[in-house]
Coordinates of C-alpha atoms in Angstrom, one line a residue:
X1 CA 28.4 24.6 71.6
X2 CA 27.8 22.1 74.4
X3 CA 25.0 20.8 76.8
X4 CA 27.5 20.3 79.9
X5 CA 26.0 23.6 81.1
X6 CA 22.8 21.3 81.6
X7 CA 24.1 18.4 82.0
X8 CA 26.8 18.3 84.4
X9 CA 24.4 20.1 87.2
X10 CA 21.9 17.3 87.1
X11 CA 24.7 14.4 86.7
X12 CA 26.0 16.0 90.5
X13 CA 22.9 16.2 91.7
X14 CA 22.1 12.5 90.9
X15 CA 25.2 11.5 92.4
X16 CA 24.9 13.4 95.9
X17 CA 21.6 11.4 96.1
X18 CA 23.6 8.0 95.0
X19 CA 20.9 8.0 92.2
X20 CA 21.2 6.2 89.1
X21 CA 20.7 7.0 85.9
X22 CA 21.1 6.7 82.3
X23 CA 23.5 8.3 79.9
X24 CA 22.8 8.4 76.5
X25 CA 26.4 9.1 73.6
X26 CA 25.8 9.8 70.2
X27 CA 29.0 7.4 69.0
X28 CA 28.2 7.5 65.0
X29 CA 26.3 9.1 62.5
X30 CA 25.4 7.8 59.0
X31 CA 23.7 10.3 57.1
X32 CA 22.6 13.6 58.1
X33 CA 21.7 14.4 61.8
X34 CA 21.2 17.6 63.9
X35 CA 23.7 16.6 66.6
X36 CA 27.2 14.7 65.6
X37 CA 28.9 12.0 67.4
X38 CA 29.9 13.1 71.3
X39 CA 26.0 15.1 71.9
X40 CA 25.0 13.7 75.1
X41 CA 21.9 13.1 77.3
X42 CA 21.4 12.5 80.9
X43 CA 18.1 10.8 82.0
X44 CA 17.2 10.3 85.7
X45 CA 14.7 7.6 87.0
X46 CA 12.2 10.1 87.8
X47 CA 12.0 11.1 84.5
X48 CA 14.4 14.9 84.1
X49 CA 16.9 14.7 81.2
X50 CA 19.5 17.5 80.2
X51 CA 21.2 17.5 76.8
X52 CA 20.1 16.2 73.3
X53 CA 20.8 13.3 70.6
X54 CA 19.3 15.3 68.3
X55 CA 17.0 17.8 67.4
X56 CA 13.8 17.0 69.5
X57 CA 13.1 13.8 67.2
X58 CA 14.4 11.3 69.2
X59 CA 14.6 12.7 72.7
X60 CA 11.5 10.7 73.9
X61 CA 12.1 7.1 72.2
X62 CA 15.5 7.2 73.8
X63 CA 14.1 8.1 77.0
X64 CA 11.1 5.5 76.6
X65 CA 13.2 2.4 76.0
X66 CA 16.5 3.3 77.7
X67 CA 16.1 1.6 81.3
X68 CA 15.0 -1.7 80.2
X69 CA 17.7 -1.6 77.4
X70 CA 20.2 -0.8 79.7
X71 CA 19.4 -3.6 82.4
X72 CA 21.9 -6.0 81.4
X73 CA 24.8 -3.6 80.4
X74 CA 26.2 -1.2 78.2
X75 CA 25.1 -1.6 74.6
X76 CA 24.8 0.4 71.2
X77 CA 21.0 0.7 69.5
X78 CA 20.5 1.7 66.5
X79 CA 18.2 4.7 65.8
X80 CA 16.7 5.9 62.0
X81 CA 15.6 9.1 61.2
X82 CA 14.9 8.4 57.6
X83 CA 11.0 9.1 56.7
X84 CA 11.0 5.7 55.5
X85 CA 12.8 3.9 58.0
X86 CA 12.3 2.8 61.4
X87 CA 9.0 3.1 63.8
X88 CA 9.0 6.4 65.0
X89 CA 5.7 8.4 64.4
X90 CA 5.2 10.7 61.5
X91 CA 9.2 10.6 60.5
X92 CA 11.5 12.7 62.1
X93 CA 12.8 14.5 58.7
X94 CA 16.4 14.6 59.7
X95 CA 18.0 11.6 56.9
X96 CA 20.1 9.6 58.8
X97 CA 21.2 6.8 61.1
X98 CA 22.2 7.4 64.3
X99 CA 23.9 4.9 66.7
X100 CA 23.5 5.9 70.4
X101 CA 25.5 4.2 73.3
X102 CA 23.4 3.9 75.6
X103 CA 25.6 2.6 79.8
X104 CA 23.4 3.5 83.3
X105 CA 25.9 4.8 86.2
X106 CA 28.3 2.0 86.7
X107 CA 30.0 2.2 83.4
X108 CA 29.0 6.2 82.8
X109 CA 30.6 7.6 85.9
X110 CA 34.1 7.8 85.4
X111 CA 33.3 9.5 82.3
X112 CA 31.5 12.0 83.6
X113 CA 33.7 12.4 86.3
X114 CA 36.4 12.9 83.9
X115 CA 34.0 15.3 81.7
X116 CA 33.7 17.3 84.8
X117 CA 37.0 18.2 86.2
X118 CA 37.6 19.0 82.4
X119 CA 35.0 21.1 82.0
X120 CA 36.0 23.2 85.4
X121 CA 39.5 23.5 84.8
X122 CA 38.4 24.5 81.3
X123 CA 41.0 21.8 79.4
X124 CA 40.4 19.9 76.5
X125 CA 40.1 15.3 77.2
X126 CA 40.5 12.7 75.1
X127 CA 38.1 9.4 76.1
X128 CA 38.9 6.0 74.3
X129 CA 35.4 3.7 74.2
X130 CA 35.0 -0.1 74.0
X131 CA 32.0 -0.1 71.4
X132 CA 31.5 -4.1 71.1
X133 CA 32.2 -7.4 73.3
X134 CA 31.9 -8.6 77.2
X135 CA 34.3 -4.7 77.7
X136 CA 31.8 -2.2 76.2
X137 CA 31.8 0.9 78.5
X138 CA 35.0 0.2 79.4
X139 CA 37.4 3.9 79.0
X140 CA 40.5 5.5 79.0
X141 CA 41.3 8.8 79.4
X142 CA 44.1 11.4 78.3
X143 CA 43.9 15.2 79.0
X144 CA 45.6 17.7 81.4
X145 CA 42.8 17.1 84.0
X146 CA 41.5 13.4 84.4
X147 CA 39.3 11.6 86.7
X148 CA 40.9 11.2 90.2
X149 CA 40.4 6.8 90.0
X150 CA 41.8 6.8 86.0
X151 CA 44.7 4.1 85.2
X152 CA 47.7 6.3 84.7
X153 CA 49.0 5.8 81.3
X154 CA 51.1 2.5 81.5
X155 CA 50.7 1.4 84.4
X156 CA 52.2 -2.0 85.5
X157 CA 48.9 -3.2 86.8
X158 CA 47.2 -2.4 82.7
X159 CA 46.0 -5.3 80.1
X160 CA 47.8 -5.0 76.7
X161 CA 44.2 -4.2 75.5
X162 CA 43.9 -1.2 78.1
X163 CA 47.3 0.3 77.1
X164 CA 46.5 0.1 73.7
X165 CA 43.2 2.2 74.3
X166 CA 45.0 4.7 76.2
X167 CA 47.5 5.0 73.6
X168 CA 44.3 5.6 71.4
X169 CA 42.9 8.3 73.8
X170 CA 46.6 10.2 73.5
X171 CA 46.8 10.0 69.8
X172 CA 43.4 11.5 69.7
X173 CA 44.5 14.3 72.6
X174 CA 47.5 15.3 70.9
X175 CA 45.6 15.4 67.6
X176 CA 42.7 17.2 68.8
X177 CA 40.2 15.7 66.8
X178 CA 38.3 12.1 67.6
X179 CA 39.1 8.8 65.9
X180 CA 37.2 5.7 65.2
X181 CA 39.4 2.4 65.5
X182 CA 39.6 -1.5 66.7
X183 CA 41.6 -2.8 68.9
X184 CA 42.3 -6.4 69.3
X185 CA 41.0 -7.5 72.5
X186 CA 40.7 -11.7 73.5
X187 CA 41.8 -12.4 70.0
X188 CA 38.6 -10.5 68.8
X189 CA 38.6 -7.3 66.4
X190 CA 36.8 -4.8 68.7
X191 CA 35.8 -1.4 67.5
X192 CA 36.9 1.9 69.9
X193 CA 35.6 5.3 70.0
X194 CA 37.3 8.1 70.7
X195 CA 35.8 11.3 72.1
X196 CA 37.8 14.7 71.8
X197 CA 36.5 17.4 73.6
X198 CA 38.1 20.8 73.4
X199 CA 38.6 23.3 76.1
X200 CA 35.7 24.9 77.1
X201 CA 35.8 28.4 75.5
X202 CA 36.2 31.3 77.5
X203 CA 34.9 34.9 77.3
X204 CA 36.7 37.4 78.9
X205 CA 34.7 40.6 78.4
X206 CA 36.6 44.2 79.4
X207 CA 34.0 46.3 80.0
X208 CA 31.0 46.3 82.5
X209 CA 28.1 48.8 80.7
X210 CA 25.1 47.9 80.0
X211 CA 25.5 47.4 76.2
X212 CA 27.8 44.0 77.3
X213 CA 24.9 43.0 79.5
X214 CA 23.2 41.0 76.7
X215 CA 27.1 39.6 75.5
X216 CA 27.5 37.9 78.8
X217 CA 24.4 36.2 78.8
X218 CA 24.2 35.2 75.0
X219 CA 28.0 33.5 75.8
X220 CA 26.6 31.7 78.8
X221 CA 23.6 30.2 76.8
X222 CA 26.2 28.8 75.0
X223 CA 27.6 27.0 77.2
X224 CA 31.1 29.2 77.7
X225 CA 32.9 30.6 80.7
X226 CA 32.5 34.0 80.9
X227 CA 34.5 37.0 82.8
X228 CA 33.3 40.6 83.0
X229 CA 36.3 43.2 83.8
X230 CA 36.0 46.9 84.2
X231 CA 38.0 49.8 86.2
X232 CA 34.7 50.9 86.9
X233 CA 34.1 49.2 89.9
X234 CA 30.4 50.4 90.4
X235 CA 29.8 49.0 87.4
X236 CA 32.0 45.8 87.7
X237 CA 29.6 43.8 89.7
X238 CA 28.1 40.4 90.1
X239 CA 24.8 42.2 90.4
X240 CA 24.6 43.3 87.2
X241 CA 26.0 40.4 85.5
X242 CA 24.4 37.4 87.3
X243 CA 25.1 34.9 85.2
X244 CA 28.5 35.4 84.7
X245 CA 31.5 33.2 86.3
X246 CA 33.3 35.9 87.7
X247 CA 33.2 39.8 87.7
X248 CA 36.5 41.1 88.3
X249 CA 36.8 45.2 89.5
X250 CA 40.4 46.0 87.7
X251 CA 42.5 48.7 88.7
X252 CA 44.3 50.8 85.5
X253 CA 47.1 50.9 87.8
X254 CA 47.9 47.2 88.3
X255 CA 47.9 47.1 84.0
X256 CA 49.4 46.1 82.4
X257 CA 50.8 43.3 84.3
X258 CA 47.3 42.2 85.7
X259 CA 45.9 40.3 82.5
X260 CA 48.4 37.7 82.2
X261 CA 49.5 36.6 86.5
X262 CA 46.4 37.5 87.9
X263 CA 43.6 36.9 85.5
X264 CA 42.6 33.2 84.2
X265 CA 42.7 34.3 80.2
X266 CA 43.6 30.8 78.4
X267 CA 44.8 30.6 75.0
X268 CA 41.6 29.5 73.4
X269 CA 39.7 32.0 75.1
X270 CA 38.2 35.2 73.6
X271 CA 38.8 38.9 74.4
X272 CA 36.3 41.5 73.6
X273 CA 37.1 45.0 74.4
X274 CA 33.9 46.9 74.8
X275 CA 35.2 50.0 77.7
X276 CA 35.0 53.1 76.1
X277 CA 37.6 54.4 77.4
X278 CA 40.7 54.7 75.8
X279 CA 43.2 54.3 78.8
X280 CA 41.5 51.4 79.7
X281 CA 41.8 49.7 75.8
X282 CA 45.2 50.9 75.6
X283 CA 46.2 49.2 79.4
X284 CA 44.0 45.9 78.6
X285 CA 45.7 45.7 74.7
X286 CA 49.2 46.3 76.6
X287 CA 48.7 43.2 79.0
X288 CA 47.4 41.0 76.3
X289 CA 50.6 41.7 74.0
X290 CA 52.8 41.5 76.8
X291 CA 52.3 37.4 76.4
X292 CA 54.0 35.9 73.6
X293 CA 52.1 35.1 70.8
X294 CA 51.3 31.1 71.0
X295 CA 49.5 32.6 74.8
X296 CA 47.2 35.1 73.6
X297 CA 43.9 34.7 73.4
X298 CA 42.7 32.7 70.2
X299 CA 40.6 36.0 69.3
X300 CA 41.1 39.5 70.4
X301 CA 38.3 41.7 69.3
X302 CA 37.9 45.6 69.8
X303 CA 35.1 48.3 69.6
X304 CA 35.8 51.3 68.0
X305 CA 37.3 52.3 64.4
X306 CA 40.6 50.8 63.5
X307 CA 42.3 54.2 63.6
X308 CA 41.6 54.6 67.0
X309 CA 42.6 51.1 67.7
X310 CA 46.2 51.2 65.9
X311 CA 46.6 54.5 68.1
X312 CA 45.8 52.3 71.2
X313 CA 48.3 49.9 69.7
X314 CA 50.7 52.6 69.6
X315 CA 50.3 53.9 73.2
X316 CA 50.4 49.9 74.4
X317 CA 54.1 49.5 73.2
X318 CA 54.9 52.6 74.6
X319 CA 53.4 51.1 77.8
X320 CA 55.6 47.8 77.4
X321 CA 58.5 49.9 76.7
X322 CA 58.7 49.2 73.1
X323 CA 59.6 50.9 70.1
X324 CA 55.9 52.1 68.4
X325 CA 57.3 50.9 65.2
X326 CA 54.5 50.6 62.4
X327 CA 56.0 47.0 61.8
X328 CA 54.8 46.0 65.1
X329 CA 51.9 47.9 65.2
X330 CA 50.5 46.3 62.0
X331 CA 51.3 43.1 63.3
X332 CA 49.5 43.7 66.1
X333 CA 46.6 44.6 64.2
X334 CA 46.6 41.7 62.0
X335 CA 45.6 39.4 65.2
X336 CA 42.8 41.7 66.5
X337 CA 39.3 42.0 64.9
X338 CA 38.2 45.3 65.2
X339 CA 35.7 46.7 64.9
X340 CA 34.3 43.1 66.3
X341 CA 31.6 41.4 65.0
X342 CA 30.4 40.0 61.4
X343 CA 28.7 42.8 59.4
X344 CA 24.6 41.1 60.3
X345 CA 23.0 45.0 60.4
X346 CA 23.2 45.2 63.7
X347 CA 21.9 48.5 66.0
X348 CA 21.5 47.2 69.2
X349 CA 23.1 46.2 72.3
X350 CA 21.6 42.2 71.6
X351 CA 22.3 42.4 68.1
X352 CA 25.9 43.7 68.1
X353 CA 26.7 41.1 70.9
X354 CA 25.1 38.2 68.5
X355 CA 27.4 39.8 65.6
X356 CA 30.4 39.6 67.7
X357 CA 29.9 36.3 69.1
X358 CA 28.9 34.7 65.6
X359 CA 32.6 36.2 64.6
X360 CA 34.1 34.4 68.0
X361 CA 32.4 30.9 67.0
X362 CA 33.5 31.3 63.0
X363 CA 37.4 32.1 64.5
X364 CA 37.2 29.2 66.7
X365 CA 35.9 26.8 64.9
X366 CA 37.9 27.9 61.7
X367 CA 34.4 28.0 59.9
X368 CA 33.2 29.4 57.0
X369 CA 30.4 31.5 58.0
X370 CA 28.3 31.0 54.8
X371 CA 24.9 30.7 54.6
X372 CA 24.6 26.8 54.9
X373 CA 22.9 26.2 51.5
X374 CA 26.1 27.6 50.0
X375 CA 28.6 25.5 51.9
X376 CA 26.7 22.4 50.9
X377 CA 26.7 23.9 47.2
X378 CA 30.5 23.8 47.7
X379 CA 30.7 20.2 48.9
X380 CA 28.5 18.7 46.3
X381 CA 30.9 18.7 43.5
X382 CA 33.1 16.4 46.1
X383 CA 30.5 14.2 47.4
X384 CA 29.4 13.2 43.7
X385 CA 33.1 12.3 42.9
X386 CA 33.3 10.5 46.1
X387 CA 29.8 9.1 44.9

């Protein structure tokens, strides 16, 4: 879902050492590609690089040519992975056009920087790009956490062309979804980019046996925050679940007012039940439907079958103080998946975690979950017309 897992570690390390280095934005794609505009790639002088522009085709020319490109600015190359197009060796297969922007550390810093606090704070950020002219590499940002040095919005000290791009980079933010336009800038038409990147997803995983073991790590591979919880407390433990961000011991007592104040559960996250123990579902369902609706989690999901889910439903309101009425109890069943996980034949620990989160990514990203050659069988029809 994202390479600032790989990328953001090397990018601090470079800086500590006052390094430079080369950063490498996929800013258009005509065509097919592996990666869409916003992949990234961080190159160092010594020759380490974390992230992809695309799916291993074009890794190595980028890297080859992207110092000397790069020594006089900022600039936008052109790169073609059509069979019959372009130098690179033996075609790389993937049918498209890919423009790369391609800035060393002057221009790319505040970007990352911005990128960074994001990503921690686990926000989404809007950043407005000069593509053309003497200004290319020159941003804006808009998103609850920015940079520490970015212009505020406005500011007196701003050109008419910066405001403008800023205004860009909040459309885009309160859209949530990027946008390709020009601004004028020195009576010139100049084209902007801008990047939106959602929140980080997070994971928040109730239950610490050893069947969730292979959920936390799967998550973390991609790239997600991940939180382990369990009332077992010899279970609950950053031993057994090294790669998650934190591993919190809960106490059944403390729930179920625990989940909302204490615990960091955003409203795009995900929530998997996986206890086995039905006072702990029914204290953990109570503290998630103690929030208001628009601050749940984006996806609740629950082991077990759905009677013994509505049952925990049932014993939640009764926990909250409410009425167990079937009304609210269907209602509250419509927003949970449960059983969790997309029906893929799975039998095991790994498999039942990559069924669950393959449901997580289709809820979040409001995709289909078709087999790819069927959801291009679907588009055809409208890319003839459009043809």
């Amino acid at each position: 879902m994202t390479d600032f897992e790989h990328i953001l570690p090397l990018w601090r390390e470079l800086e500590s050492a006052g390094a430079d280095y080369v950063l490498a934005t996929v800013v258009e794609v005509q065509g097919s590609s592996y990666r869409r505009p916003g992949a990234r790639m961080l190159l160092s002088a010594d020759g380490r690089r974390a992230g992809t522009v695309s799916g291993g085709c074009l890794e190595a020319e980028v890297a080859k040519k992207a110092w000397w490109l790069t020594e006089r600015g900022p600039l936008v190359e052109r790169y073609s992975t059509l069979e019959d197009d372009g130098d690179l060796p033996y075609g790389s297969g993937c049918g498209g056009v890919i423009f790369i922007l391609l800035e060393r550390r002057a221009t790319a810093r505040p970007q990352l920087e911005a990128l960074y606090a994001a990503w921690s704070a686990r926000e989404p950020l809007a950043i407005a790009t000069v593509l053309e002219g003497p200004k290319i590499g020159e941003r804006m940002f808009a998103g609850a956490e920015m940079a520490a040095d970015a212009p505020t919005f406005a500011a007196p000290q701003l050109a008419p062309w910066q405001v403008e791009l800023q205004q860009l980079a909040y459309a885009a933010f309160d859209e949530r979804k990027p946008r390709d336009e020009h601004i004028t800038m020195n009576g010139l038409n100049t084209r902007v980019w801008v990047d939106y990147r959602p929140a980080r997803p997070g994971l928040w995983i109730f239950g610490a046996g050893d069947d969730t073991k292979p959920l936390h790590k799967m998550a973390r591979e991609l790239g997600w925050f991940v939180a382990v919880a369990d009332g077992r407390v010899h279970l609950a433990t950053p031993e057994r679940f090294p790669a998650a961000d934190a591993v919190i011991p809960l106490t059944i007592s403390d729930l179920p007012h625990i989940v909302p104040s204490a615990l960091d559960v955003h409203t795009g996250d995900a929530a998997v039940l996986a206890t086995h123990s039905y006072e702990q579902d029914t204290h953990i369902l109570a503290s998630l439907f103690r929030r208001a609706p628009q601050q749940r989690p984006a996806y609740i999901g629950i082991l077990g079958p759905q009677r013994r889910t509505r049952e925990a439903l049932a014993d939640a309101a009764r926990l909250l103080r409410l009425t167990p009425k079937t009304e609210l109890v269907d209602d509250w069943l419509e927003e949970i998946n449960g059983p969790t996980g997309l029906d893929l034949g799975a039998d095991t620990p790994a498999s039942i975690a990559l069924s669950i989160l393959a449901e997580i990514q289709k809820s979040l990203t409001a995709a289909t979950a078709l087999p790819l050659k069927q959801v291009r069988a679907i588009r055809l029809p409208a890319e003839a017309r459009e043809g």
